[in-house]
mmCIF file of C-alpha atoms in Angstrom:
data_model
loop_
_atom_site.group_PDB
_atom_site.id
_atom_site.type_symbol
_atom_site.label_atom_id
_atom_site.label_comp_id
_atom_site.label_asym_id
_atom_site.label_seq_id
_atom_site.Cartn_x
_atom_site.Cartn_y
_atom_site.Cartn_z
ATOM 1 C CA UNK R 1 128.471 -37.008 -139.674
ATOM 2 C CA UNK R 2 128.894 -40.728 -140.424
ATOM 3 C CA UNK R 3 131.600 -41.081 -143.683
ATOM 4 C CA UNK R 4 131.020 -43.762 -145.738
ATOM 5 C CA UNK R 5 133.961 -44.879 -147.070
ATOM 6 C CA UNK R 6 134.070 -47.442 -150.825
ATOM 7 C CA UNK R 7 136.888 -50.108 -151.822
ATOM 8 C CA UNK R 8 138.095 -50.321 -154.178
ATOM 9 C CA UNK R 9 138.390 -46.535 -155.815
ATOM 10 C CA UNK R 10 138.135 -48.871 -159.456
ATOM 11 C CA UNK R 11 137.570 -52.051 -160.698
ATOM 12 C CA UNK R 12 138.062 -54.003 -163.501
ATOM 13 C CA UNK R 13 136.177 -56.970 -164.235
ATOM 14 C CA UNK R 14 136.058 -59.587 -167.212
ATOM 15 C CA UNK R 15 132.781 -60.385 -168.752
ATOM 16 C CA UNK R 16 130.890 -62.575 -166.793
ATOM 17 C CA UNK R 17 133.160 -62.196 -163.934
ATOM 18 C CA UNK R 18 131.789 -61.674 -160.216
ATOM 19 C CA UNK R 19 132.371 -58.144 -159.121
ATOM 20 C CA UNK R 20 132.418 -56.821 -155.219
ATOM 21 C CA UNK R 21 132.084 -53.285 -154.269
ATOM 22 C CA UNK R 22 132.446 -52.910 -150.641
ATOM 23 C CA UNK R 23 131.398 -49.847 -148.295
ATOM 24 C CA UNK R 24 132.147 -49.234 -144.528
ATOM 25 C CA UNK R 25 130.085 -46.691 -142.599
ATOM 26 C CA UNK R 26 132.057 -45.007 -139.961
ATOM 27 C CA UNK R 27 129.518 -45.675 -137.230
ATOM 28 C CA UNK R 28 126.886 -48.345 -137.828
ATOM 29 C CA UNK R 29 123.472 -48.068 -139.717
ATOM 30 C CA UNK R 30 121.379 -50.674 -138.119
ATOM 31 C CA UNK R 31 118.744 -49.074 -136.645
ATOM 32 C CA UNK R 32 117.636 -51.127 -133.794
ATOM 33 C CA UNK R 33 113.817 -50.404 -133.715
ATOM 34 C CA UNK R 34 112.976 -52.376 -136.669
ATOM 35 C CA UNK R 35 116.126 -54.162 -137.329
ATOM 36 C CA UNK R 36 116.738 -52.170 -140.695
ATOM 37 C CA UNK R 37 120.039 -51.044 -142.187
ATOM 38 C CA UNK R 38 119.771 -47.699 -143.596
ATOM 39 C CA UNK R 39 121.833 -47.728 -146.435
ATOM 40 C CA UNK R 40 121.202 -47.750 -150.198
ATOM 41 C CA UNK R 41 123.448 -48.602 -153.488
ATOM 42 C CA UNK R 42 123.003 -46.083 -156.617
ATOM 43 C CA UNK R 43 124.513 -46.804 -160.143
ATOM 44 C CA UNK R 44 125.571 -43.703 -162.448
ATOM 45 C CA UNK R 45 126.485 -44.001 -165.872
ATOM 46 C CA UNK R 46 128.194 -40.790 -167.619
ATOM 47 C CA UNK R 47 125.774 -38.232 -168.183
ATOM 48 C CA UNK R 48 123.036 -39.580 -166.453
ATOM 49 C CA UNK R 49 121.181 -39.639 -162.918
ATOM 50 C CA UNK R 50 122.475 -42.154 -160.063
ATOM 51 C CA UNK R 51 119.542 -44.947 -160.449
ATOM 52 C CA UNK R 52 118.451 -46.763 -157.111
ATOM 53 C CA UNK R 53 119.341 -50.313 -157.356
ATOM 54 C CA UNK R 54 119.560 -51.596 -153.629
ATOM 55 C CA UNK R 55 117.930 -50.493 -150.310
ATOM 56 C CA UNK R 56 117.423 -51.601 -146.818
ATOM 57 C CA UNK R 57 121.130 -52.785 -147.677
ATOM 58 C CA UNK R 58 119.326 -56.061 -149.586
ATOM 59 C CA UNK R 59 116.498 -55.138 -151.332
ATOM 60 C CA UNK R 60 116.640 -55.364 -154.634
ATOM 61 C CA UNK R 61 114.470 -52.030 -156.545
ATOM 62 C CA UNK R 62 111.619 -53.126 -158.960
ATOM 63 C CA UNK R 63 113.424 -53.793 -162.391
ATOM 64 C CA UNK R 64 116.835 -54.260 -161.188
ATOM 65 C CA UNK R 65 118.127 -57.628 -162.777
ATOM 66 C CA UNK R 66 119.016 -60.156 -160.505
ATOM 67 C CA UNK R 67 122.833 -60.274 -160.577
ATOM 68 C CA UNK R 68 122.928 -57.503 -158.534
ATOM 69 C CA UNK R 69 122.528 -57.981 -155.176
ATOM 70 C CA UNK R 70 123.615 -56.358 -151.887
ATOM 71 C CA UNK R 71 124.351 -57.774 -147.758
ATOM 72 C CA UNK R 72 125.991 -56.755 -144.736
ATOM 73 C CA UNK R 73 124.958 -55.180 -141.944
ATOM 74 C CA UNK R 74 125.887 -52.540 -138.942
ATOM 75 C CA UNK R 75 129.055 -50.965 -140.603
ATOM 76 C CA UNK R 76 130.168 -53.301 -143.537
ATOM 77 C CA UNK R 77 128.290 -53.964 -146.427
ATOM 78 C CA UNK R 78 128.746 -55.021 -150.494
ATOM 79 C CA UNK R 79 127.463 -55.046 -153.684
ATOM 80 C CA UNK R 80 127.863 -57.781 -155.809
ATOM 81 C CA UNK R 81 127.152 -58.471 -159.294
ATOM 82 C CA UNK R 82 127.147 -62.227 -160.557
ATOM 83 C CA UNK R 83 128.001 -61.968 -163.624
ATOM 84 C CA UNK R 84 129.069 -58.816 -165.394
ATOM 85 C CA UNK R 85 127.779 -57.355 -168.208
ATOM 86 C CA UNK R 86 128.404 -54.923 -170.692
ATOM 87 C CA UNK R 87 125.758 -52.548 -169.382
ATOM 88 C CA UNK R 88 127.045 -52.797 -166.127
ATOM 89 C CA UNK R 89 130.448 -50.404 -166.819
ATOM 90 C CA UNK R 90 129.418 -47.520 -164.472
ATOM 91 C CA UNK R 91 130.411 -45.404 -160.954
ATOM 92 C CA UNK R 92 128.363 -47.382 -158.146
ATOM 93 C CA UNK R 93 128.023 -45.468 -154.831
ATOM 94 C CA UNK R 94 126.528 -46.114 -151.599
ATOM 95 C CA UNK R 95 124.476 -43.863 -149.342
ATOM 96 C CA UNK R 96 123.431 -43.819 -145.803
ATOM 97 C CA UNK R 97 120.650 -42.524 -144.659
ATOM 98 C CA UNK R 98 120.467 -43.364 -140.858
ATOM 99 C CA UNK R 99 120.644 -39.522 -140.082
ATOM 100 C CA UNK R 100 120.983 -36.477 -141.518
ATOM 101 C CA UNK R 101 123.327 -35.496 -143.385
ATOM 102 C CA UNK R 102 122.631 -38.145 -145.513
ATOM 103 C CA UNK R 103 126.174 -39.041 -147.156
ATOM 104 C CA UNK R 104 127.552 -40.707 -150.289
ATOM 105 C CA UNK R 105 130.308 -42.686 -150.790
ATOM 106 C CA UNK R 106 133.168 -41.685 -152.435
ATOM 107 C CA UNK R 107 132.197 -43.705 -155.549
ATOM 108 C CA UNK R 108 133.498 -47.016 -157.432
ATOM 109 C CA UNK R 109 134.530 -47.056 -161.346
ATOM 110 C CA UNK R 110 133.481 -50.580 -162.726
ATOM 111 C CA UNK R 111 135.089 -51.183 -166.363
ATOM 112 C CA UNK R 112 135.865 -53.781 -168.328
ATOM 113 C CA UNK R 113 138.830 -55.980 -168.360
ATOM 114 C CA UNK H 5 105.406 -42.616 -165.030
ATOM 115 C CA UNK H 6 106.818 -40.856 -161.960
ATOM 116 C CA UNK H 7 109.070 -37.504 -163.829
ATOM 117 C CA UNK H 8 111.276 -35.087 -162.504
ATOM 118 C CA UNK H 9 112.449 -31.709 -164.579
ATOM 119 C CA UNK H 10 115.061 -29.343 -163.170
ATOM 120 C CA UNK H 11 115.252 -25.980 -164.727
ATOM 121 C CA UNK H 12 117.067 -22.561 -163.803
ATOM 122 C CA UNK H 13 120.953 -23.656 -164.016
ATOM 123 C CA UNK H 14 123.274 -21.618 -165.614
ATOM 124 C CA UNK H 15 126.228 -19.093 -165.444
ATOM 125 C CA UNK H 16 126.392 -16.854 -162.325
ATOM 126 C CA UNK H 17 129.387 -14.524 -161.104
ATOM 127 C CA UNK H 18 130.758 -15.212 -157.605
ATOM 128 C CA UNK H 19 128.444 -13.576 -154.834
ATOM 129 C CA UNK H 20 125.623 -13.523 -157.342
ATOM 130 C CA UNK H 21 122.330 -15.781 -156.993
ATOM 131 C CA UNK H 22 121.006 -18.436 -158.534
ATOM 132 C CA UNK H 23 117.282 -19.958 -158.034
ATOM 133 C CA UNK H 24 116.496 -23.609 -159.764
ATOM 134 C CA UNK H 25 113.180 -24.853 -160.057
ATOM 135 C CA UNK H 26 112.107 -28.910 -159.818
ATOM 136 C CA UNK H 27 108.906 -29.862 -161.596
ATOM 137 C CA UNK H 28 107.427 -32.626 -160.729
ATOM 138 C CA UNK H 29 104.840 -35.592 -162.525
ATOM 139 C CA UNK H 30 103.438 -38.697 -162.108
ATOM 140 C CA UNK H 31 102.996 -39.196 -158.554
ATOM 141 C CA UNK H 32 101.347 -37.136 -155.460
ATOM 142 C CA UNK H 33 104.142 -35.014 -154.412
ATOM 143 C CA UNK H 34 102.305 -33.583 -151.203
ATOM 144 C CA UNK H 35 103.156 -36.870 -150.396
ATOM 145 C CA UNK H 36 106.946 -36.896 -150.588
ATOM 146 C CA UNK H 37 109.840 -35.535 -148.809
ATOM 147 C CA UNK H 38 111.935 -33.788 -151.656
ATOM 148 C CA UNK H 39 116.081 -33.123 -151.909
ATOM 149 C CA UNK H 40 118.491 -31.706 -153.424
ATOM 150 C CA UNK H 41 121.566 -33.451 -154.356
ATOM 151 C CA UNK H 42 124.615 -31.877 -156.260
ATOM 152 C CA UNK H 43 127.299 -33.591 -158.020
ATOM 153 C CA UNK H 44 130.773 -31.028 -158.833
ATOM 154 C CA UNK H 45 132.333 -31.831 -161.914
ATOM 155 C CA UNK H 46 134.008 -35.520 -162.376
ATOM 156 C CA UNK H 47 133.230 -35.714 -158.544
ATOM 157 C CA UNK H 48 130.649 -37.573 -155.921
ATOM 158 C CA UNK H 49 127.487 -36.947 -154.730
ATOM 159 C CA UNK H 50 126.736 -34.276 -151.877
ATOM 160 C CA UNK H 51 123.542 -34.006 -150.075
ATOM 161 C CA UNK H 52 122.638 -30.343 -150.084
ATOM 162 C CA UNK H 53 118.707 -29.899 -148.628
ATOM 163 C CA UNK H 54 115.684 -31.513 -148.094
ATOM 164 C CA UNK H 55 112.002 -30.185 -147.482
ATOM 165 C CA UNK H 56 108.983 -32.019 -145.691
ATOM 166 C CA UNK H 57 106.061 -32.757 -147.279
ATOM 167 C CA UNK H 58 104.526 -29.818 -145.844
ATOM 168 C CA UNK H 59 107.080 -27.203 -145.807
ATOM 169 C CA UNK H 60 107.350 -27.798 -141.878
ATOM 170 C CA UNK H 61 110.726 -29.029 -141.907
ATOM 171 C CA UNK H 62 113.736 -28.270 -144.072
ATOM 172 C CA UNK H 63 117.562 -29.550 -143.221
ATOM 173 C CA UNK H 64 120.724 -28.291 -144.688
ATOM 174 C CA UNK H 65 124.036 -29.137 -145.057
ATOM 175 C CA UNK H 66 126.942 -27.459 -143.620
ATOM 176 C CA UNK H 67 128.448 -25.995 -146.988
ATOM 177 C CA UNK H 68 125.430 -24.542 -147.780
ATOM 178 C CA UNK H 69 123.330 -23.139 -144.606
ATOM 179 C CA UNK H 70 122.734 -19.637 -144.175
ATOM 180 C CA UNK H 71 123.133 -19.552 -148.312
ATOM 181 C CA UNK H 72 120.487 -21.380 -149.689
ATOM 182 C CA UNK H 73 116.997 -21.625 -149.170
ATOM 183 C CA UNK H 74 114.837 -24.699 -150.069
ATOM 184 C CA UNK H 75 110.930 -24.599 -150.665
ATOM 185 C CA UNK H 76 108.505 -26.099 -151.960
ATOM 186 C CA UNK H 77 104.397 -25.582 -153.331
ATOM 187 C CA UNK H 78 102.250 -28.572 -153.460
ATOM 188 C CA UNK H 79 99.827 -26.841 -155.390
ATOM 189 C CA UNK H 80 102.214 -26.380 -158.473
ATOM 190 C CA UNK H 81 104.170 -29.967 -157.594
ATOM 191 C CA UNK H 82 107.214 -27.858 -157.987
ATOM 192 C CA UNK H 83 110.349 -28.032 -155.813
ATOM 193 C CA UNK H 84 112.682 -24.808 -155.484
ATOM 194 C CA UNK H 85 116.549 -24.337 -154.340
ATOM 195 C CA UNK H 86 117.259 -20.061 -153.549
ATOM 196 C CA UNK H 87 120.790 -19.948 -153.897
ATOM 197 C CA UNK H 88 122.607 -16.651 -152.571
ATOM 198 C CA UNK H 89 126.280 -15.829 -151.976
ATOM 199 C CA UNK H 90 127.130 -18.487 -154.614
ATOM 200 C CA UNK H 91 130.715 -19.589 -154.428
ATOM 201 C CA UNK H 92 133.255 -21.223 -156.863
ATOM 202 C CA UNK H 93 132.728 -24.600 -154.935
ATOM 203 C CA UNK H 94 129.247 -24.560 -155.568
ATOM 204 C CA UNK H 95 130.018 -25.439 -159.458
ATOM 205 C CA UNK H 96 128.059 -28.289 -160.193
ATOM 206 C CA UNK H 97 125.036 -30.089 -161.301
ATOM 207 C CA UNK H 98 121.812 -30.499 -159.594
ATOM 208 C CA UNK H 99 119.321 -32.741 -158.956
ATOM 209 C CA UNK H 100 116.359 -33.127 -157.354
ATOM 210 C CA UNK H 101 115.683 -36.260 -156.192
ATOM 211 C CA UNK H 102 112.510 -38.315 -154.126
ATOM 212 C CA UNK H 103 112.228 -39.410 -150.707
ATOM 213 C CA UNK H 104 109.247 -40.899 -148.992
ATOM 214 C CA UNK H 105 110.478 -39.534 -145.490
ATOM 215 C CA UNK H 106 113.324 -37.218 -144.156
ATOM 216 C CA UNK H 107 116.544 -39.905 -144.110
ATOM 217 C CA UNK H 108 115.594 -42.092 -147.000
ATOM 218 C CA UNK H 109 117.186 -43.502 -149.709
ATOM 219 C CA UNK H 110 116.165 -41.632 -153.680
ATOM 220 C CA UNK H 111 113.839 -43.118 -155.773
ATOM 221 C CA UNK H 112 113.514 -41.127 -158.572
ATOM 222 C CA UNK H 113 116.076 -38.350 -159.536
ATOM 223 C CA UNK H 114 116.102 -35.385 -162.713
ATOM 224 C CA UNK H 115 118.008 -35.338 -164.882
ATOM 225 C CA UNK H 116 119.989 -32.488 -163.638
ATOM 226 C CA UNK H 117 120.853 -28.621 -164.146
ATOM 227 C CA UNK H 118 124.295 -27.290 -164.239
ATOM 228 C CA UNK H 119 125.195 -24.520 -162.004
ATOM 229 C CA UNK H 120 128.759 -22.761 -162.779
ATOM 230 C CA UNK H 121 130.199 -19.632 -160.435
ATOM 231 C CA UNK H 122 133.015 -17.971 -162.702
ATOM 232 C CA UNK H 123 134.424 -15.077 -163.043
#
């Protein structure tokens, strides 16, 4: 199984502040027949559904603002957000899904400073 | 809009059984692979089954194979979980969740169903 493993565990992060979620795959993701990493970045805020924000590691889902915005490839990647904003205060995973099982990250807690 | 409704959650006693039920709106499901993803109490997410678009293919993780049973009917656009030998560790919620192929990232999610095993 490859473990996907998030830094840090929480965050705190003034308003308007850049904030950087990393995530290390224990064996890489990069599939080598079409150059892709398979790994994805979900935001959950209490009570609700994860909500797809990245994919193919850097591609931003349809409606996502543009502060948030992932790289990396093979094994390390992040998730970055520009600026914070109030609406961002949430538990951010990451996923792979390279093979089955498909696994989660352990989860990061973004608040507030 | 693309909409999906999880149903069938509730209270069951250790070794009892449990089926939940995934309705599904909005888009061709024939078309998708489906999962199901739980999520224990103030804990991560954990992969738990997905089902081709057919019905041909079905995957499991380890904590739950040999217990539960995914399935699916295109007709109704309704996705299924048959949980048996449920287990304290099983407490949590559960969603069903989109994915255009077999290892592929979620799309759309429910909104959940809580499962508890207690005594």
């Amino acid at each position: 199984d490859i473990v996907m493993t998030q830094s840090p565990d929480s965050l705190a992060v003034s308003l308007g502040e850049r904030a950087t979620i990393n995530c290390k795959s224990s064996q890489s993701v990069l599939h080598s027949s079409n150059n892709r990493n398979y790994l994805a970045w979900y935001q959950q805020k209490p009570g609700q559904p994860p909500k797809l924000l990245i994919y193919w590691a850097s591609t931003r889902e349809s409606g996502v603002p543009d502060r948030f915005s992932g790289s990396g490839s093979g094994t390390d990647f992040t998730l970055t957000i520009s600026s914070l904003q109030a609406e961002d205060v949430a538990v951010y995973y990451c996923q792979q899904y390279y093979s089955t099982p498909i696994t989660f990250g352990q989860g990061t807690r973004l608040e507030i400073k | 809009q693309v909409q999906l409704v999880e149903s069938g959650g509730g209270l069951v006693k250790p070794g009892g059984s449990l089926r939940l039920s995934c309705a599904a709106s909005g888009f061709t499901f024939s078309d998708y692979y489906m999962s199901w993803i739980r999520q224990a109490p103030g804990k991560g997410l954990e992969w738990v089954s997905y089902i081709s678009s057919s019905s041909s293919y079905t995957n499991y993780a380890d904590s739950v194979k040999g217990r539960f049973t995914i399935s699916r009917d295109n007709a109704k656009n309704s996705l299924y979980l048959q949980m048996n030998s449920l287990r304290a560790e099983d407490t949590a919620v559960y969603y069903c969740a989109r994915g255009l192929l077999r290892e592929y990232y979620f799309d759309y999610w429910g909104q959940g169903t809580l499962v508890t095993v207690s005594s």
